[in-house]
mmCIF file of C-alpha atoms in Angstrom:
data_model
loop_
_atom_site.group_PDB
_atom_site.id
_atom_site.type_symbol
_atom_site.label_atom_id
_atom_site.label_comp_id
_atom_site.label_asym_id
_atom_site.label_seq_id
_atom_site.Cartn_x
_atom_site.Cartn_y
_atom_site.Cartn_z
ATOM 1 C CA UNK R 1 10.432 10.811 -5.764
ATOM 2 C CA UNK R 2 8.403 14.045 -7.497
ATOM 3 C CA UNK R 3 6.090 12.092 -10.016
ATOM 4 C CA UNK R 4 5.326 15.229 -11.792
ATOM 5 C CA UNK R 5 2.532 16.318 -9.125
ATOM 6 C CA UNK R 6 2.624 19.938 -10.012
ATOM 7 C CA UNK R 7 2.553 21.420 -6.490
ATOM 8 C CA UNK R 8 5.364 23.000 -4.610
ATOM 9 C CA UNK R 9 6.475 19.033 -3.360
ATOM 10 C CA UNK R 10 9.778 19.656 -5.286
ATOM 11 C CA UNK R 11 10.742 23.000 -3.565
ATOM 12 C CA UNK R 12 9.930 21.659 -0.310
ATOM 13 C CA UNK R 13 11.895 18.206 -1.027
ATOM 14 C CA UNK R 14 14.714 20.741 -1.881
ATOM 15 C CA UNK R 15 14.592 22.025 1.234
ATOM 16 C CA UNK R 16 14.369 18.492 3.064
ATOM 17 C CA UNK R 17 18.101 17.572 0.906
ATOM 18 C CA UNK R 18 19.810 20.445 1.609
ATOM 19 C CA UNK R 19 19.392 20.143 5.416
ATOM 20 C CA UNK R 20 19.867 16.183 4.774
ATOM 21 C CA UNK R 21 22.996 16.303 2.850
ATOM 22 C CA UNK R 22 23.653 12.428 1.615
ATOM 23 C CA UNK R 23 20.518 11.482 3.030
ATOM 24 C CA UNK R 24 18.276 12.367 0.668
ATOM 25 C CA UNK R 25 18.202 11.890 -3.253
ATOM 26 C CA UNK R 26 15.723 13.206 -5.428
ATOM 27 C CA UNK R 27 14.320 12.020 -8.661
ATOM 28 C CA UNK R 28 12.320 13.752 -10.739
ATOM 29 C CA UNK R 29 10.082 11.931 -13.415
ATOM 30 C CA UNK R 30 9.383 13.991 -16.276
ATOM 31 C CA UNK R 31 5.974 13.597 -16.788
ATOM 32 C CA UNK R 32 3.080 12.021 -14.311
ATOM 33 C CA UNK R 33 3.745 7.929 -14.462
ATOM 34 C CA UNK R 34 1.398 6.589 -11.586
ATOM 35 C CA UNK R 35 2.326 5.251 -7.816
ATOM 36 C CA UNK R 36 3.063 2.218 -9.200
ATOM 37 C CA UNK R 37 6.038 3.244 -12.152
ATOM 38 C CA UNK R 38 7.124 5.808 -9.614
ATOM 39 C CA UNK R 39 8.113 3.321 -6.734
ATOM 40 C CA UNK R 40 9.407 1.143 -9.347
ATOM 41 C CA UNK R 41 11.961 3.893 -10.224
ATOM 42 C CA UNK R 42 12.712 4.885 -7.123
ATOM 43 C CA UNK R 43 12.743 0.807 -5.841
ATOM 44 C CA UNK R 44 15.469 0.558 -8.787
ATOM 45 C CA UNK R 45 17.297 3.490 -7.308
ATOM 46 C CA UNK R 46 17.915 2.260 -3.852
ATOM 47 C CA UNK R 47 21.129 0.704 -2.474
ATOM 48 C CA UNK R 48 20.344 -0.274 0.948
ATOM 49 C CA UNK R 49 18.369 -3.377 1.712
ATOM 50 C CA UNK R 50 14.630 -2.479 2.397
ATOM 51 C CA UNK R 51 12.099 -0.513 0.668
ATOM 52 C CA UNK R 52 9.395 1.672 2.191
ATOM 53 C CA UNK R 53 6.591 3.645 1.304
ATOM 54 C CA UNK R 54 5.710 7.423 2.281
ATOM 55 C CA UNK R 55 3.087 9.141 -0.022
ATOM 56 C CA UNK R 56 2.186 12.989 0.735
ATOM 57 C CA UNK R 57 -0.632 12.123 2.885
ATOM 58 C CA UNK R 58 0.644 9.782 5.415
ATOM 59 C CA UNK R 59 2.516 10.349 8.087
ATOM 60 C CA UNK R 60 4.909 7.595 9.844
ATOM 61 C CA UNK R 61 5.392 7.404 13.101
ATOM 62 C CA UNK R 62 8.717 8.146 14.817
ATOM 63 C CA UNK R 63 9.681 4.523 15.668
ATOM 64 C CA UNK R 64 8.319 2.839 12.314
ATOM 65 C CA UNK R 65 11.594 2.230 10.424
ATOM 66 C CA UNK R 66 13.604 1.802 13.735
ATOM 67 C CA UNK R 67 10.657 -1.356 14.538
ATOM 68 C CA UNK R 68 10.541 -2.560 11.809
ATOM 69 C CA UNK R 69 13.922 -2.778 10.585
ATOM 70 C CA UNK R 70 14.785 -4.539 13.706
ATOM 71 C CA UNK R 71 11.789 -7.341 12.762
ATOM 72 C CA UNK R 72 12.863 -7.907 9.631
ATOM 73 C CA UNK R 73 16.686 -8.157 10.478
ATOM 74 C CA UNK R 74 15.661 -10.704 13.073
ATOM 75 C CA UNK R 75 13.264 -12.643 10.557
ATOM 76 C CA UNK R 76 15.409 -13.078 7.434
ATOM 77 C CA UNK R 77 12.937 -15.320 6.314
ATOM 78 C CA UNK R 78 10.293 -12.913 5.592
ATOM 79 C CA UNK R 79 10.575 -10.532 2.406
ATOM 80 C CA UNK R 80 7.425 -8.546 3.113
ATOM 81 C CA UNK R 81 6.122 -6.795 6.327
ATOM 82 C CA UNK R 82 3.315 -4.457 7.178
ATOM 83 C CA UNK R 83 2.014 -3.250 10.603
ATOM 84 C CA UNK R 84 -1.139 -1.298 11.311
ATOM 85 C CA UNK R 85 -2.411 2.034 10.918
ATOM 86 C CA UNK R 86 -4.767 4.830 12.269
ATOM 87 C CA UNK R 87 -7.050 7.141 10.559
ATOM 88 C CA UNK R 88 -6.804 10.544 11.723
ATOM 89 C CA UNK R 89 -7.760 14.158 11.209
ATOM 90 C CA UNK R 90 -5.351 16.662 8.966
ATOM 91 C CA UNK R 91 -3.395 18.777 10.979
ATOM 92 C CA UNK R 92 0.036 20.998 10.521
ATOM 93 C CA UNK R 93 1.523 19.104 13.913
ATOM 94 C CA UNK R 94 2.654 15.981 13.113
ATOM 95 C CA UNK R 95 1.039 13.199 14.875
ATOM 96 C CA UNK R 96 2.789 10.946 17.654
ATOM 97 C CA UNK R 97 1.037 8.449 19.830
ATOM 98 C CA UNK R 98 1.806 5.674 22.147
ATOM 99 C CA UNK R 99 2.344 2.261 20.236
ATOM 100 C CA UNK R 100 2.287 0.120 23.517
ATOM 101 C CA UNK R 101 3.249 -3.746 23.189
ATOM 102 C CA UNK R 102 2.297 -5.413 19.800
ATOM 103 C CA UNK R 103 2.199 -9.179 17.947
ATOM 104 C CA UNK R 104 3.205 -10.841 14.826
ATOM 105 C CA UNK R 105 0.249 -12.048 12.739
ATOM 106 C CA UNK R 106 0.592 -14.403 10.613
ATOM 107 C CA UNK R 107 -2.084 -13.911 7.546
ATOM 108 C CA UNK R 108 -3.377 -17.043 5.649
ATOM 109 C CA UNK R 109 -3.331 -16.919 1.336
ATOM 110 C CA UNK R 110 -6.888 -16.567 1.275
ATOM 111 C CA UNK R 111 -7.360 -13.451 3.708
ATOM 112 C CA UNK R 112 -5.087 -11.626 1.537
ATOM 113 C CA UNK R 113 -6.865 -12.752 -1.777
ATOM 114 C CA UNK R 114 -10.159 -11.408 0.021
ATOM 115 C CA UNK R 115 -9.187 -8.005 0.546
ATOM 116 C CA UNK R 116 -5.843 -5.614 1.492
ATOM 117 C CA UNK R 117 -4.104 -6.500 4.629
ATOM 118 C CA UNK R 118 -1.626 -4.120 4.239
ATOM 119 C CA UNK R 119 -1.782 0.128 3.547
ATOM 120 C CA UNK R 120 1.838 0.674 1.343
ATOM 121 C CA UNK R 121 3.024 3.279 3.682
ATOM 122 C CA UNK R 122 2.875 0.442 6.213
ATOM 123 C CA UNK R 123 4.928 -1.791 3.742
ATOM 124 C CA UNK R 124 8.104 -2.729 4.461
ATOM 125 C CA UNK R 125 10.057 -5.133 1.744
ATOM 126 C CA UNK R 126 13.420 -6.375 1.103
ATOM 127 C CA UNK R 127 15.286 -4.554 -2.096
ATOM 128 C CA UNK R 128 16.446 -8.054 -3.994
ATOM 129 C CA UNK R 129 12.890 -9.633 -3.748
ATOM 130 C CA UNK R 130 12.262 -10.319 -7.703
ATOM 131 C CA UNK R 131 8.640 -9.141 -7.745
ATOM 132 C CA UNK R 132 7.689 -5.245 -8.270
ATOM 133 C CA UNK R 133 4.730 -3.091 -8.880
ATOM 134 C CA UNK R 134 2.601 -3.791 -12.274
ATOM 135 C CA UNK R 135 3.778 -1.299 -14.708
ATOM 136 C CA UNK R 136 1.727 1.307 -15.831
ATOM 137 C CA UNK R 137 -1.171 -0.027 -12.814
ATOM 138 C CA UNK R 138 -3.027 2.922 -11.560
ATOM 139 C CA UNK R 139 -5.261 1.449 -9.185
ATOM 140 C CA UNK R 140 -4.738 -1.377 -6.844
ATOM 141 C CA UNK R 141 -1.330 -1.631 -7.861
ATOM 142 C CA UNK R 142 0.025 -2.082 -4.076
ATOM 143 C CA UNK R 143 -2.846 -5.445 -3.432
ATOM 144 C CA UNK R 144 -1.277 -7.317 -6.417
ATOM 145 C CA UNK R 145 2.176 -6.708 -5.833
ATOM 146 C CA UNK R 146 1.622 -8.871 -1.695
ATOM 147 C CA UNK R 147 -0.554 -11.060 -3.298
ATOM 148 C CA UNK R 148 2.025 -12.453 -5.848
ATOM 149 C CA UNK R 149 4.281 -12.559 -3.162
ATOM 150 C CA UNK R 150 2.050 -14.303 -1.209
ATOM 151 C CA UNK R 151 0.892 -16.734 -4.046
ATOM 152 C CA UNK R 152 4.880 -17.269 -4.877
ATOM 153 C CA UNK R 153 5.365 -19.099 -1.247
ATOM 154 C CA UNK R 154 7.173 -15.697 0.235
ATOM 155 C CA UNK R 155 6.924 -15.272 3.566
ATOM 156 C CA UNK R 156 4.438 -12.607 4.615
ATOM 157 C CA UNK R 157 3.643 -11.132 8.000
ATOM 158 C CA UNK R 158 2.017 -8.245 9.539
ATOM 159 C CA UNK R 159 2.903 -6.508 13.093
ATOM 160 C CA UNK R 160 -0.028 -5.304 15.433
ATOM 161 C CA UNK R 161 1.755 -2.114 15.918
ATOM 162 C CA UNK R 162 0.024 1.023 14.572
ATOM 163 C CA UNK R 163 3.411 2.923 12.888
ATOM 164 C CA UNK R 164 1.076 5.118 9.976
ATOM 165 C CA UNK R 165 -1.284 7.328 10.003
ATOM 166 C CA UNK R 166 -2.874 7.721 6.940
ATOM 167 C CA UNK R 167 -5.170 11.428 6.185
ATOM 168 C CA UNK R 168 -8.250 9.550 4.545
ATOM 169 C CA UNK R 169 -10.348 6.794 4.070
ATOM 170 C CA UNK R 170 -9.683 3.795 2.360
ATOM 171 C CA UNK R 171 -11.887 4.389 -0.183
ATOM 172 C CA UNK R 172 -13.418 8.132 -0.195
ATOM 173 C CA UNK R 173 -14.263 11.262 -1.968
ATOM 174 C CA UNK R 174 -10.916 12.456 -2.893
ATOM 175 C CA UNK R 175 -7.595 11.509 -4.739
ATOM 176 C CA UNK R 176 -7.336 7.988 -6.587
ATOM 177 C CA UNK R 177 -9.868 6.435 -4.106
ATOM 178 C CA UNK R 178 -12.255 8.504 -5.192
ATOM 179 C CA UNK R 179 -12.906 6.471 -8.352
ATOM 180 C CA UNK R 180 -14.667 3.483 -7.104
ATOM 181 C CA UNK R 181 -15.903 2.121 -10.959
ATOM 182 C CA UNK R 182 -11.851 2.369 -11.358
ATOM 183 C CA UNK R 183 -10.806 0.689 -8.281
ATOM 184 C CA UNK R 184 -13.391 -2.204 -8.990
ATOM 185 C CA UNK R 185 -11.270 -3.088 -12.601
ATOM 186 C CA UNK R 186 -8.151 -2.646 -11.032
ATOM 187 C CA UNK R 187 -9.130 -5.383 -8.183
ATOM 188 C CA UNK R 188 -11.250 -7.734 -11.032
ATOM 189 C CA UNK R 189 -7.821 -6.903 -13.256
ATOM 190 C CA UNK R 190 -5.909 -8.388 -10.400
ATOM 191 C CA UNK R 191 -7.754 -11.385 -9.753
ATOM 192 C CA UNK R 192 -7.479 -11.905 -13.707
ATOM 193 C CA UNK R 193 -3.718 -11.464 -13.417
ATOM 194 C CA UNK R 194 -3.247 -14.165 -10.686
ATOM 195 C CA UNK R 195 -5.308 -16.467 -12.863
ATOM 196 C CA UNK R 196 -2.775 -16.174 -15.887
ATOM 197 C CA UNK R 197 -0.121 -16.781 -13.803
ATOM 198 C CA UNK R 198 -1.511 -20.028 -12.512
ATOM 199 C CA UNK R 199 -1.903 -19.060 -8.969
ATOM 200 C CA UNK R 200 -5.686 -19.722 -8.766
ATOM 201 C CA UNK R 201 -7.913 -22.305 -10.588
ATOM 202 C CA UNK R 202 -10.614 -20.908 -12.876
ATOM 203 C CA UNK R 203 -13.459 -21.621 -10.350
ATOM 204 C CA UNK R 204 -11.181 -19.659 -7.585
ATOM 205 C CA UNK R 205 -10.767 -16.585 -10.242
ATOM 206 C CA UNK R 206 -14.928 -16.773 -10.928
ATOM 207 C CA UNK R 207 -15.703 -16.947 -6.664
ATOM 208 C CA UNK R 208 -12.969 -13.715 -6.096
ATOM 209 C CA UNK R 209 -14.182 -11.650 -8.884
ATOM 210 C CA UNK R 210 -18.321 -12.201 -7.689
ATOM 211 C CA UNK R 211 -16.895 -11.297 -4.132
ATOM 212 C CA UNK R 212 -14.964 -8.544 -5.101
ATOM 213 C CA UNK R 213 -18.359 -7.325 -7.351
ATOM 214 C CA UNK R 214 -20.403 -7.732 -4.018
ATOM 215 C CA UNK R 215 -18.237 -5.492 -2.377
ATOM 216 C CA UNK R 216 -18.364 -3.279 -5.010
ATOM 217 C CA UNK R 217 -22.008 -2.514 -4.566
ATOM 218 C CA UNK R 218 -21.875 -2.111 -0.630
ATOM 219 C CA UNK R 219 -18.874 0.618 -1.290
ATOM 220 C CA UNK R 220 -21.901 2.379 -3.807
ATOM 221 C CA UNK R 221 -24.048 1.816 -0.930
ATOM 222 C CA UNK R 222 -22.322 3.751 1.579
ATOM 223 C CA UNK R 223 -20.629 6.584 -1.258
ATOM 224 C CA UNK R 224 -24.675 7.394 -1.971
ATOM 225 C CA UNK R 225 -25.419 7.628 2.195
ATOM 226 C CA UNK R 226 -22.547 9.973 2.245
ATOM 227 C CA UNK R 227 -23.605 12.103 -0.555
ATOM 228 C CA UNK R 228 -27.143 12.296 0.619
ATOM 229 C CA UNK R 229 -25.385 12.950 3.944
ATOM 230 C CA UNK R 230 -23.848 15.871 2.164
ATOM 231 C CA UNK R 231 -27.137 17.385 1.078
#
């Protein structure tokens, strides 16, 4: 999927499809639409029976779709799965680690109303589930989309195993993350969302948004000790 980005991604998914003949399939979008319309496009593309998540700064690990495929194949009952990640350093090799043994957790409703459980790279769903990404949702889009799912009475489950490495931090000094203020509505807009769709009682919506507002202001915190950090 090239979502308009304006670097050389297109040349070099070129490249990838002609050495990947009939493995690879391009779309181009013809202007910049946001993660969340892109994966919607491409989610509407696919023909084979799970989606899964790669942006430009992540890198899976060899074994990811080759685990997880096999979980969910054995687990028909669940229409979402994530795993774990690790932070690491840039670097031009790609990274490979041991993933050793690893367990199925199983994550209660209000864990994932509380906070992300899940990075998207590490997402892996089933194609015919009826829920998809908020159109037009720039920020938080990916939190919304499990927590419907979750609300909805879909099975949900998360694997120990670290099969992503993501290039950054959660919430940083670059890219989308970058824009805490930003991130903040998108989270308070999500809360709000689940709210008007009936999946938490007004006093529920009021206790999540002062939570997610008390986060807010520790992420502040620790963006200011980095800057002055900086200096």
């Amino acid at each position: 999927m090239e979502d308009c980005s304006g670097d050389d991604t297109l040349a070099a998914l070129q490249v990838l499809a002609e050495r990947y003949v009939d493995w690879i399939k391009i779309i181009v979008l013809p202007a910049n639409q946001g993660a969340a319309n892109a994966r919607n496009v491409g989610w509407a593309a696919a023909t084979q029976p799970y989606i899964a998540f790669l942006d430009a700064d992540d890198a899976w690990h060899a074994q990811k779709i080759e685990i997880q495929t096999a979980y969910m194949n054995a687990h028909t009952e669940v229409v979402l799965c994530g795993h774990q990640h690790k932070v690491i350093e840039r670097s031009t090799v790609l990274p490979d680690w041991q993933i050793g043994t690893w367990i199925i957790q199983h994550i209660p409703k209000w864990s994932w109303l509380l906070s992300n459980k899940f990075v998207t790279p590490s997402v892996m769903v089933r194609r015919d589930v009826k829920h998809r990404f908020v159109a037009n949702r720039r920020y938080m889009e990916d939190h919304i989309l499990w927590m419907e799912m979750v609300c909805s009475g879909q099975q949900v489950t998360k694997l120990s195993a670290e099969l992503v490495a993501i290039y950054k931090k959660s919430f940083g000094v670059s890219g989308l993350s970058a824009n805490l203020w930003a991130m903040e509505q998108g989270e308070l807009g999500n809360y709000q969302r689940l709210y008007e769709k009936n999946y938490i009682n007004l006093a529920q919506y009021f206790a999540l948004s002062g939570y997610s507002l008390l986060k807010f202001v520790r992420r502040l915190v620790i963006y200011w000790g980095w800057l002055r950090w900086k200096k």
